Amino acid sequence: LDDDVRQALGDLQAQLRRRGLNGLRWVRPEGIHLTLKFLGETPRDKLDTIEEALTGSTAGIAPHELSLGRLGTFGSRNAPRVLWVDLAGDVETLQRLQEQVERALVPLGFPRDNRGFSAHLTLARVGPESARDAAGPLAEAIGSVSASPTLFEVGEVSLMMSKLGPGGTVYTQLKAFPLTG
């Protein structure tokens, strides 16, 4: 995500925080990302085959534009777990890209995610101990705050490494795979 999108996401989080949302663990704007496929703990000796698969999975996908969409939550209405903003724009191309990534990684031992792909950016997580208390204020905030429709181009897929640290998760790009269409 470019700096303009990260700024818009930070502004959106600030608006939501002013609504008195307690018990949420906010994702730092620099750590907000779109996950096409979560691989989990992966041995380093698989990296070359993963890179080959990702190179093939981006074939035929052109750069495309997305924008920030509406707010929502995962989990039940009475016990939300995740606060997110969805993506609008050329979501069909994004879904095609995600499906190609998914299909390319299954033969390497990464099972298909049967939940289906949801194009979203996670803004905050709700701890189980505070989910019931957060449900009402969160629903109210979602109804009164909206993201600025910031446009951005998806021009590449990145293979990322994540490491959990005391200040949150740190992401490192291992390799980028340009979308050339």
Short mmCIF file of C-alpha atoms in Angstrom, two decimals:
data_model
loop_
_atom_site.label_atom_id
_atom_site.label_comp_id
_atom_site.label_asym_id
_atom_site.label_seq_id
_atom_site.Cartn_x
_atom_site.Cartn_y
_atom_site.Cartn_z
CA LEU A 1 0.00 0.00 0.00
CA ASP A 2 1.33 3.44 -0.85
CA ASP A 3 1.76 6.31 1.60
CA ASP A 4 -1.56 7.97 0.64
CA VAL A 5 -3.49 4.80 1.44
CA ARG A 6 -1.64 4.30 4.72
CA GLN A 7 -2.40 7.93 5.67
CA ALA A 8 -6.09 7.43 4.83
CA LEU A 9 -6.15 4.24 6.92
CA GLY A 10 -4.46 6.01 9.85
CA ASP A 11 -7.03 8.83 9.60
CA LEU A 12 -9.85 6.28 9.53
CA GLN A 13 -8.46 4.54 12.62
CA ALA A 14 -8.20 7.92 14.41
CA GLN A 15 -11.87 8.66 13.62
CA LEU A 16 -12.85 5.26 14.99
CA ARG A 17 -10.76 5.67 18.14
CA ARG A 18 -12.53 8.97 18.86
CA ARG A 19 -15.77 6.98 19.00
CA GLY A 20 -14.60 5.42 22.28
CA LEU A 21 -13.83 1.94 20.98
CA ASN A 22 -12.18 0.20 23.91
CA GLY A 23 -10.72 -3.29 23.96
CA LEU A 24 -9.47 -3.17 20.38
CA ARG A 25 -5.90 -3.93 19.33
CA TRP A 26 -5.21 -1.51 16.48
CA VAL A 27 -3.01 -2.54 13.56
CA ARG A 28 -0.31 0.05 12.91
CA PRO A 29 -0.99 1.71 9.52
CA GLU A 30 2.43 0.62 8.24
CA GLY A 31 1.50 -2.99 9.01
CA ILE A 32 -1.88 -3.00 7.27
CA HIS A 33 -1.80 -5.26 4.22
CA LEU A 34 -3.94 -7.34 1.88
CA THR A 35 -3.36 -11.06 2.29
CA LEU A 36 -3.90 -13.18 -0.82
CA LYS A 37 -2.70 -16.39 0.86
CA PHE A 38 -1.35 -16.98 4.37
CA LEU A 39 1.35 -19.64 4.30
CA GLY A 40 2.15 -19.93 7.99
CA GLU A 41 5.49 -21.18 9.23
CA THR A 42 7.37 -22.27 6.13
CA PRO A 43 10.79 -23.92 5.80
CA ARG A 44 13.36 -21.81 3.93
CA ASP A 45 14.05 -24.67 1.52
CA LYS A 46 10.53 -24.20 0.07
CA LEU A 47 11.16 -20.56 -0.91
CA ASP A 48 12.44 -21.29 -4.44
CA THR A 49 9.38 -23.38 -5.35
CA ILE A 50 7.05 -20.80 -3.76
CA GLU A 51 8.71 -18.07 -5.82
CA GLU A 52 8.30 -20.13 -9.01
CA ALA A 53 4.64 -20.70 -8.21
CA LEU A 54 4.03 -17.01 -7.54
CA THR A 55 5.80 -16.01 -10.77
CA GLY A 56 3.41 -18.26 -12.68
CA SER A 57 0.35 -17.13 -10.73
CA THR A 58 0.76 -13.48 -11.73
CA ALA A 59 0.83 -14.32 -15.45
CA GLY A 60 -2.00 -12.70 -17.37
CA ILE A 61 -2.97 -10.35 -14.54
CA ALA A 62 -2.66 -6.66 -15.37
CA PRO A 63 -2.14 -3.88 -12.84
CA HIS A 64 -5.52 -2.69 -11.60
CA GLU A 65 -7.06 -0.05 -9.36
CA LEU A 66 -8.75 -0.54 -6.02
CA SER A 67 -10.09 1.88 -3.44
CA LEU A 68 -11.07 1.80 0.19
CA GLY A 69 -14.68 0.73 0.66
CA ARG A 70 -17.03 0.18 3.57
CA LEU A 71 -16.33 -0.85 7.16
CA GLY A 72 -17.36 -4.19 8.59
CA THR A 73 -16.54 -6.89 11.10
CA PHE A 74 -15.84 -10.60 11.18
CA GLY A 75 -17.35 -12.66 13.96
CA SER A 76 -20.89 -12.54 15.20
CA ARG A 77 -22.93 -9.39 15.66
CA ASN A 78 -22.69 -9.81 19.44
CA ALA A 79 -19.01 -10.83 19.52
CA PRO A 80 -17.02 -9.19 16.71
CA ARG A 81 -13.42 -10.40 16.29
CA VAL A 82 -11.99 -8.20 13.52
CA LEU A 83 -12.73 -4.67 12.30
CA TRP A 84 -11.93 -4.19 8.61
CA VAL A 85 -12.39 -1.97 5.59
CA ASP A 86 -13.23 -3.73 2.35
CA LEU A 87 -11.93 -2.91 -1.09
CA ALA A 88 -13.84 -1.56 -4.06
CA GLY A 89 -12.85 -1.01 -7.68
CA ASP A 90 -11.53 -3.78 -9.91
CA VAL A 91 -12.16 -6.49 -7.31
CA GLU A 92 -12.84 -9.07 -10.05
CA THR A 93 -9.22 -8.87 -11.22
CA LEU A 94 -8.04 -9.07 -7.62
CA GLN A 95 -10.18 -12.17 -7.05
CA ARG A 96 -8.79 -13.77 -10.20
CA LEU A 97 -5.26 -13.03 -8.96
CA GLN A 98 -6.02 -14.50 -5.54
CA GLU A 99 -7.48 -17.65 -7.10
CA GLN A 100 -4.39 -18.11 -9.29
CA VAL A 101 -2.13 -17.70 -6.23
CA GLU A 102 -4.27 -20.19 -4.29
CA ARG A 103 -4.23 -22.73 -7.13
CA ALA A 104 -0.45 -22.40 -7.64
CA LEU A 105 0.35 -23.06 -3.97
CA VAL A 106 -1.90 -26.08 -3.33
CA PRO A 107 0.51 -28.54 -5.04
CA LEU A 108 3.29 -27.26 -2.76
CA GLY A 109 1.42 -28.43 0.34
CA PHE A 110 -0.49 -25.25 1.22
CA PRO A 111 -4.13 -26.30 1.55
CA ARG A 112 -6.89 -24.29 -0.07
CA ASP A 113 -8.61 -21.88 2.28
CA ASN A 114 -12.24 -22.98 2.19
CA ARG A 115 -13.58 -19.80 3.83
CA GLY A 116 -13.45 -17.98 0.51
CA PHE A 117 -11.54 -14.82 -0.28
CA SER A 118 -12.68 -11.54 1.26
CA ALA A 119 -10.83 -8.49 -0.08
CA HIS A 120 -10.27 -6.49 3.10
CA LEU A 121 -7.70 -4.65 5.19
CA THR A 122 -7.71 -5.38 8.92
CA LEU A 123 -7.84 -2.21 11.03
CA ALA A 124 -8.16 -3.76 14.52
CA ARG A 125 -8.72 -7.00 16.37
CA VAL A 126 -11.13 -7.45 19.25
CA GLY A 127 -10.00 -9.64 22.14
CA PRO A 128 -12.47 -12.33 23.23
CA GLU A 129 -12.64 -10.80 26.70
CA SER A 130 -13.94 -7.49 25.34
CA ALA A 131 -15.93 -8.61 22.27
CA ARG A 132 -19.38 -8.43 23.90
CA ASP A 133 -18.71 -5.00 25.39
CA ALA A 134 -17.31 -3.70 22.11
CA ALA A 135 -20.18 -4.96 19.93
CA GLY A 136 -22.58 -2.03 20.43
CA PRO A 137 -20.03 0.80 20.20
CA LEU A 138 -18.39 -0.89 17.22
CA ALA A 139 -21.69 -1.21 15.34
CA GLU A 140 -22.45 2.45 16.08
CA ALA A 141 -19.00 3.59 14.94
CA ILE A 142 -19.23 1.59 11.71
CA GLY A 143 -22.54 3.30 10.97
CA SER A 144 -21.16 6.79 11.53
CA VAL A 145 -17.64 6.68 10.05
CA SER A 146 -16.59 6.02 6.47
CA ALA A 147 -13.29 5.65 4.68
CA SER A 148 -12.21 8.24 2.16
CA PRO A 149 -12.43 6.55 -1.26
CA THR A 150 -8.64 6.58 -1.73
CA LEU A 151 -7.59 5.00 -5.06
CA PHE A 152 -4.46 2.91 -5.40
CA GLU A 153 -2.91 0.68 -8.04
CA VAL A 154 -2.14 -2.97 -7.47
CA GLY A 155 1.03 -3.45 -9.48
CA GLU A 156 2.69 -6.40 -7.79
CA VAL A 157 2.33 -9.32 -5.42
CA SER A 158 4.82 -9.54 -2.56
CA LEU A 159 6.06 -12.61 -0.76
CA MET A 160 6.30 -11.44 2.83
CA MET A 161 7.86 -12.74 6.01
CA SER A 162 6.23 -11.79 9.30
CA LYS A 163 7.81 -11.85 12.73
CA LEU A 164 5.85 -11.20 15.88
CA GLY A 165 7.66 -8.81 18.20
CA PRO A 166 6.91 -6.83 21.35
CA GLY A 167 5.74 -3.82 19.33
CA GLY A 168 3.56 -5.87 16.98
CA THR A 169 4.22 -7.82 13.82
CA VAL A 170 7.10 -6.74 11.59
CA TYR A 171 6.76 -7.52 7.88
CA THR A 172 9.69 -7.96 5.50
CA GLN A 173 9.32 -8.27 1.75
CA LEU A 174 11.24 -11.29 0.45
CA LYS A 175 10.43 -10.83 -3.22
CA ALA A 176 8.05 -8.88 -5.47
CA PHE A 177 6.25 -10.30 -8.50
CA PRO A 178 5.13 -7.55 -10.92
CA LEU A 179 1.76 -7.72 -12.62
CA THR A 180 2.35 -7.23 -16.32
CA GLY A 181 -0.90 -8.44 -17.85
#
